[in-house]
């Protein structure tokens, strides 16, 4: 009966991972859409991603406090309802065609996703034996990335259909015609976000009725002779090292998924050819997630999977640096293999032994998602600086861009080195100093 209840719970939580995978990945379609209807610069348009990431940083610890008060199940319900409210904000935003209102809606959805993630990740981790936590999270990863692919395709079709023709008309339109075209384009978000809001509200109510078993991390930890119970989250070095490992991992994952199209174009591929490159990375991740479900923990431990992932990440990074053309693009996509099992393995290895601090530890891990907002732009800055230096030596701009884009992937190596350190030693450091 317990196994049947857990299976039902895993299916329900997988549906939640599907939802926030869907919502997260539609940002790729929203960025060019927002840039057009609000007449933004490139830098302004990328605030779409920033609005989502900021919510994880701002709300993770408050989310932990909320979950301590109401529990995982009610927390998941609350997260879904807040996401629905964020979706509704898109309606007045489209009517007014005002960018900051759109960003407010995205931020509110991010707040809901933060609560949802802060509840769902530790819940699925402690739902069964800790040694099989990575397997359960790998199942969540399959749901998440599959939803991401669907969300990107669906919203890309709904929001970006005819955008090139609209841009051509805008170029020669007077102010009145331009406003009419942009208003018509903005109205295309109305129906998708109304449907999204309704679905999220219904799911938020249903999750309260769902047969989810009540689970909590152990309130006390086993004590060794001569040691006292820990009283602060700052007494867990393995937690802080896990947060750092997850921070650099999210940065590396976003680089692998978000830079590959631009990288392909810099190497001379057309936009039509390069637009499928992100799918390569995604498929590599889904395939490896599926492998993890099969292998963990029956054949390999989650610690072993994390070590192998980090080593593969370092190897593929060196391969990117030492190849060019389609081979180099494929090695960037192959980072999906290296990345897939990192998130599933870091969570249980970090949360093990936290006891009553599990919700707070989960919140700190959620805050580590901010690595995706910091490390990829750092890669971009390195590319720009390297490109300018190469141009100053007399290299042609196209060649300089290709070379700079390739060599700047060195930033991935210290990221995977940090993950490797955590996998081998960091997760075992339970005290700041040894006796």
XYZ file of C-alpha atoms in Angstrom:
435
model
C 0.000 0.000 0.000
C 2.861 2.385 0.877
C 4.555 1.657 -2.466
C 1.277 2.300 -4.322
C 0.811 5.611 -2.467
C 4.366 6.641 -3.331
C 3.836 5.776 -7.004
C 0.714 7.947 -7.087
C 2.609 10.745 -5.358
C 5.493 10.501 -7.844
C 3.041 10.813 -10.755
C 1.391 13.863 -9.168
C 4.706 15.580 -8.402
C 5.930 14.772 -11.935
C 2.914 16.691 -13.233
C 4.047 19.688 -11.164
C 7.549 19.461 -12.616
C 5.891 19.331 -16.035
C 4.051 22.568 -15.246
C 7.017 24.632 -14.137
C 9.104 23.186 -16.966
C 6.436 24.384 -19.388
C 6.217 27.858 -17.843
C 9.989 28.306 -17.553
C 10.864 27.350 -21.117
C 8.320 29.665 -22.775
C 10.655 32.569 -21.903
C 12.588 31.744 -25.071
C 9.507 32.677 -27.111
C 8.538 35.594 -24.868
C 11.866 37.425 -25.276
C 11.589 38.170 -29.041
C 7.831 38.673 -28.661
C 8.276 41.296 -25.918
C 11.103 42.945 -27.831
C 8.788 43.512 -30.805
C 5.528 44.596 -29.166
C 7.245 46.887 -26.644
C 9.950 48.110 -29.057
C 12.816 47.159 -26.756
C 16.566 46.910 -27.047
C 18.196 43.477 -26.729
C 19.306 44.245 -23.174
C 15.794 45.317 -22.154
C 14.207 42.220 -23.693
C 16.388 39.917 -21.580
C 14.756 41.328 -18.440
C 12.152 38.621 -19.134
C 14.667 36.049 -17.915
C 15.900 38.340 -15.133
C 12.373 38.760 -13.749
C 12.101 34.982 -13.378
C 15.525 34.518 -11.801
C 15.097 37.422 -9.375
C 12.012 35.744 -7.925
C 14.043 32.649 -6.989
C 16.545 34.787 -5.093
C 14.000 37.047 -3.408
C 11.399 34.429 -2.503
C 13.297 31.231 -1.691
C 13.796 31.895 2.031
C 10.273 33.338 2.507
C 9.026 30.217 0.715
C 10.862 28.094 3.279
C 9.135 30.024 6.085
C 5.743 29.542 4.409
C 6.338 25.792 3.990
C 7.337 25.446 7.638
C 3.947 26.965 8.509
C 1.648 25.176 6.054
C 3.559 22.078 4.899
C 4.544 20.731 1.490
C 1.082 19.886 0.132
C -0.566 23.235 0.869
C 2.619 24.934 -0.305
C 2.367 23.269 -3.713
C -1.273 24.342 -3.970
C -0.373 27.924 -3.045
C 2.440 27.998 -5.608
C 0.073 26.932 -8.411
C -2.534 29.544 -7.480
C 0.082 32.331 -7.385
C 1.319 31.208 -10.821
C -2.281 31.478 -12.073
C -2.508 35.042 -10.742
C 0.727 35.876 -12.575
C -0.754 34.502 -15.811
C -3.826 36.736 -15.400
C -1.595 39.823 -15.116
C -0.666 39.255 -18.771
C -4.204 40.293 -19.771
C -4.023 43.941 -18.610
C -0.370 43.990 -19.695
C -1.411 43.109 -23.250
C -4.238 45.636 -23.200
C -1.883 48.432 -22.118
C 1.127 47.019 -24.005
C 3.225 48.042 -21.007
C 6.482 46.178 -20.432
C 6.746 46.610 -16.666
C 3.280 45.052 -16.256
C 4.409 42.039 -18.292
C 7.518 41.796 -16.092
C 5.306 41.974 -12.995
C 3.281 39.023 -14.275
C 6.469 37.061 -14.995
C 7.812 37.892 -11.518
C 4.554 36.776 -9.849
C 4.683 33.516 -11.790
C 8.301 33.170 -10.649
C 7.189 33.622 -7.032
C 4.681 30.803 -7.471
C 7.308 28.591 -9.113
C 9.731 29.328 -6.275
C 7.224 28.107 -3.676
C 6.351 25.139 -5.879
C 9.999 24.164 -6.407
C 10.932 24.736 -2.762
C 8.166 22.299 -1.819
C 8.352 19.754 -4.642
C 12.121 19.124 -4.751
C 12.618 18.137 -1.081
C 9.261 16.345 -1.065
C 10.266 14.034 -3.904
C 13.727 13.636 -2.330
C 12.445 12.411 1.036
C 9.374 10.583 -0.338
C 11.401 7.364 -0.432
C 14.864 6.124 0.544
C 17.478 8.884 0.275
C 19.783 6.610 -1.750
C 17.205 6.497 -4.569
C 16.427 10.223 -4.423
C 18.365 10.906 -7.626
C 16.265 8.322 -9.461
C 13.013 10.032 -8.468
C 14.341 13.486 -9.370
C 15.536 12.108 -12.728
C 11.921 11.130 -13.435
C 10.981 14.715 -12.563
C 13.660 15.930 -14.980
C 12.133 13.957 -17.852
C 8.750 15.575 -17.153
C 10.351 19.009 -16.832
C 12.399 18.937 -20.042
C 9.618 17.313 -22.086
C 7.287 20.089 -20.969
C 9.967 22.627 -21.822
C 10.154 21.369 -25.386
C 6.361 21.440 -25.740
C 6.078 24.890 -24.152
C 8.724 26.318 -26.428
C 7.070 24.853 -29.532
C 3.486 25.786 -28.585
C 4.179 29.347 -27.446
C 6.667 29.846 -30.257
C 3.872 29.000 -32.712
C 1.261 31.120 -30.895
C 3.340 34.229 -30.219
C 5.947 34.285 -32.967
C 3.834 33.270 -35.947
C 4.198 35.990 -38.588
C 6.602 38.060 -36.492
C 8.984 38.568 -39.430
C 6.182 39.889 -41.634
C 5.016 42.163 -38.805
C 8.516 43.596 -38.438
C 8.620 44.360 -42.170
C 5.260 46.166 -41.976
C 6.389 48.106 -38.902
C 9.457 49.388 -40.716
C 7.353 51.401 -43.165
C 4.257 52.122 -41.059
C 3.132 55.470 -39.671
C 2.498 55.848 -35.926
C -1.216 54.973 -36.117
C -0.660 51.859 -38.236
C 2.296 50.824 -36.094
C 0.224 50.999 -32.902
C -2.558 48.989 -34.529
C -0.133 46.273 -35.653
C 1.528 46.081 -32.231
C -1.807 46.035 -30.398
C -3.009 43.184 -32.611
C 0.193 41.255 -31.939
C -0.053 41.911 -28.182
C -3.608 40.519 -28.136
C -2.215 37.101 -29.133
C -1.195 36.464 -25.499
C -4.796 36.793 -24.282
C -6.152 33.311 -24.932
C -2.979 31.296 -24.096
C -2.633 32.989 -20.725
C -6.333 32.775 -19.871
C -6.146 29.024 -20.532
C -2.939 28.794 -18.507
C -4.514 30.661 -15.574
C -7.620 28.442 -15.559
C -5.541 25.248 -15.682
C -3.250 26.435 -12.886
C -6.179 27.467 -10.654
C -7.867 24.080 -11.149
C -4.631 22.201 -10.425
C -4.036 24.360 -7.350
C -7.398 23.271 -5.959
C -7.007 19.626 -7.000
C -3.581 19.277 -5.386
C -5.224 20.025 -2.007
C -7.426 16.957 -2.569
C -4.687 14.783 -4.047
C -3.704 11.556 -2.218
C -0.222 12.785 -1.316
C 1.276 11.057 1.721
C 2.482 13.372 4.462
C 6.263 13.220 4.640
C 8.764 15.149 6.713
C 12.514 14.897 7.087
C 13.721 13.410 10.364
C 13.623 16.108 13.015
C 16.743 14.867 14.711
C 19.975 13.486 13.360
C 21.997 10.633 14.746
C 24.721 12.015 17.001
C 28.211 10.697 17.324
C 29.749 10.372 20.787
C 30.665 13.725 22.259
C 28.724 15.768 19.688
C 25.635 17.900 20.207
C 22.659 18.538 17.957
C 23.109 21.296 15.424
C 21.153 24.468 16.032
C 21.831 26.524 12.896
C 21.805 26.091 9.123
C 25.322 27.541 9.133
C 26.607 24.399 10.849
C 26.221 22.297 7.682
C 29.221 22.819 5.369
C 27.912 20.110 3.018
C 24.782 22.239 2.476
C 26.717 25.368 1.520
C 29.032 23.422 -0.760
C 25.959 21.829 -2.337
C 24.445 25.270 -2.917
C 27.671 26.413 -4.608
C 27.773 23.247 -6.730
C 24.161 23.773 -7.814
C 24.854 27.460 -8.549
C 27.658 26.653 -11.009
C 25.679 23.721 -12.426
C 22.656 25.862 -13.337
C 25.028 28.344 -14.966
C 26.633 25.549 -16.998
C 23.246 24.092 -17.969
C 21.941 27.452 -19.181
C 25.148 28.034 -21.172
C 24.737 24.627 -22.849
C 21.115 25.287 -23.769
C 21.017 29.026 -24.454
C 24.336 29.747 -26.194
C 24.401 26.853 -28.647
C 22.268 28.550 -31.332
C 24.298 31.761 -31.236
C 27.470 29.659 -31.173
C 26.403 27.759 -34.290
C 25.634 31.012 -36.093
C 29.053 32.410 -35.094
C 30.635 29.338 -36.712
C 28.863 30.037 -39.990
C 25.651 28.005 -39.729
C 22.469 29.716 -40.900
C 19.726 30.603 -38.439
C 17.497 27.990 -40.082
C 20.117 25.310 -39.373
C 21.045 26.545 -35.903
C 17.497 26.858 -34.521
C 17.404 23.091 -33.877
C 20.666 22.961 -31.904
C 19.030 23.574 -28.509
C 16.859 20.511 -29.187
C 20.032 18.430 -29.422
C 20.997 19.478 -25.891
C 17.479 18.810 -24.636
C 17.299 15.351 -26.191
C 20.689 14.485 -24.696
C 19.374 15.447 -21.254
C 16.119 13.495 -21.570
C 17.955 10.365 -22.748
C 20.380 10.574 -19.835
C 17.554 11.201 -17.362
C 15.932 7.992 -18.607
C 19.230 6.147 -18.171
C 19.465 7.486 -14.621
C 15.993 6.198 -13.785
C 17.104 2.731 -14.900
C 20.560 2.725 -13.265
C 20.075 4.574 -9.944
C 20.382 3.169 -7.315
C 20.232 -0.470 -8.480
C 23.415 -0.382 -10.535
C 25.176 2.855 -9.601
C 25.011 5.191 -6.614
C 23.891 8.792 -7.062
C 27.343 9.900 -5.869
C 28.936 7.855 -8.686
C 26.531 9.372 -11.219
C 27.519 12.861 -10.058
C 31.245 12.096 -10.323
C 30.782 10.687 -13.837
C 28.706 13.718 -14.854
C 31.355 16.180 -13.649
C 34.177 14.290 -15.394
C 32.170 14.163 -18.634
C 31.510 17.889 -18.338
C 35.239 18.611 -18.078
C 36.046 16.284 -21.000
C 33.340 17.757 -23.259
C 34.446 21.302 -22.354
C 38.006 20.540 -23.455
C 36.605 18.960 -26.640
C 34.655 22.154 -27.413
C 37.840 24.195 -27.014
C 39.828 21.930 -29.328
C 37.349 21.429 -32.174
C 35.412 23.639 -34.547
C 32.421 23.503 -36.863
C 29.677 20.915 -36.410
C 31.842 18.743 -34.137
C 32.245 21.592 -31.661
C 28.487 22.258 -31.715
C 27.827 18.580 -30.977
C 30.153 18.702 -27.973
C 28.168 21.680 -26.636
C 24.992 19.616 -27.106
C 26.726 16.664 -25.418
C 26.905 18.770 -22.270
C 23.257 17.747 -21.923
C 24.575 14.246 -21.106
C 26.934 15.676 -18.490
C 24.275 17.949 -16.994
C 21.246 15.667 -16.781
C 22.025 13.820 -13.535
C 23.712 16.696 -11.690
C 20.536 18.318 -10.339
C 18.997 14.943 -9.343
C 22.171 13.877 -7.500
C 23.052 17.154 -5.764
C 19.672 17.438 -4.026
C 19.706 14.188 -2.006
C 23.450 14.431 -1.302
C 22.965 17.959 0.047
C 19.758 17.419 2.014
C 20.848 14.174 3.669
C 21.159 14.673 7.423
C 19.655 18.184 7.530
C 16.672 16.984 9.563
C 14.500 19.903 10.699
C 16.567 22.245 8.501
C 15.498 20.467 5.291
C 13.003 23.157 4.177
C 15.521 25.954 4.732
C 18.227 23.937 2.970
C 15.836 23.412 0.071
C 15.212 27.156 -0.124
C 18.953 27.836 -0.317
C 19.279 25.281 -3.118
C 16.433 26.989 -4.989
C 18.289 30.311 -4.612
C 21.238 28.665 -6.376
C 19.167 28.784 -9.577
C 20.432 32.372 -9.784
C 23.605 30.862 -11.269
C 21.676 30.822 -14.526
C 21.355 34.607 -14.371
C 25.021 35.283 -13.611
C 27.312 32.754 -15.318
C 25.869 32.889 -18.897
C 26.122 36.721 -19.078
C 29.684 36.345 -17.778
C 30.359 34.004 -20.713
C 28.932 36.684 -23.014
C 31.205 39.352 -21.552
C 34.233 37.107 -22.015
C 33.234 36.533 -25.651
C 32.904 40.289 -26.260
C 36.246 41.100 -24.631
C 38.051 38.289 -26.452
C 36.491 39.264 -29.790
C 37.638 42.884 -29.462
C 41.163 41.776 -28.557
C 41.334 39.518 -31.618
C 39.995 42.238 -33.918
C 42.680 44.578 -32.583
C 45.322 42.056 -33.693
C 44.011 42.316 -37.278
C 41.679 39.299 -37.389
C 38.471 39.591 -39.417
C 35.343 40.192 -37.308
C 33.617 36.924 -38.334
C 36.728 34.863 -37.542
C 37.243 36.757 -34.282
C 33.642 36.046 -33.228
C 33.986 32.338 -34.014
C 37.298 32.029 -32.163
C 36.118 34.062 -29.158
C 32.871 32.083 -28.882
C 34.814 28.817 -28.847
C 37.625 29.764 -26.463
C 35.266 31.418 -23.971
C 33.759 28.029 -23.121
C 36.720 27.629 -20.756
C 34.392 29.108 -18.123
C 32.679 25.700 -17.939
C 35.789 23.895 -16.682
C 35.912 25.484 -13.182
C 32.130 24.931 -12.925
C 32.442 21.186 -13.490
C 35.565 21.067 -11.287
C 33.482 22.476 -8.406
C 30.796 19.855 -9.027
C 33.475 17.135 -9.038
C 34.866 18.397 -5.713
C 31.393 18.275 -4.156
C 30.741 14.791 -5.550
C 33.962 13.298 -4.180
C 34.588 15.224 -0.954
C 32.231 18.168 -0.403
C 29.035 16.272 0.393
C 30.864 14.307 3.125
C 32.052 17.396 5.036
C 29.550 17.481 7.892
C 31.490 19.811 10.188
C 33.591 22.879 9.520
C 36.469 21.494 11.577
C 37.517 17.980 12.478
C 38.018 16.787 16.012
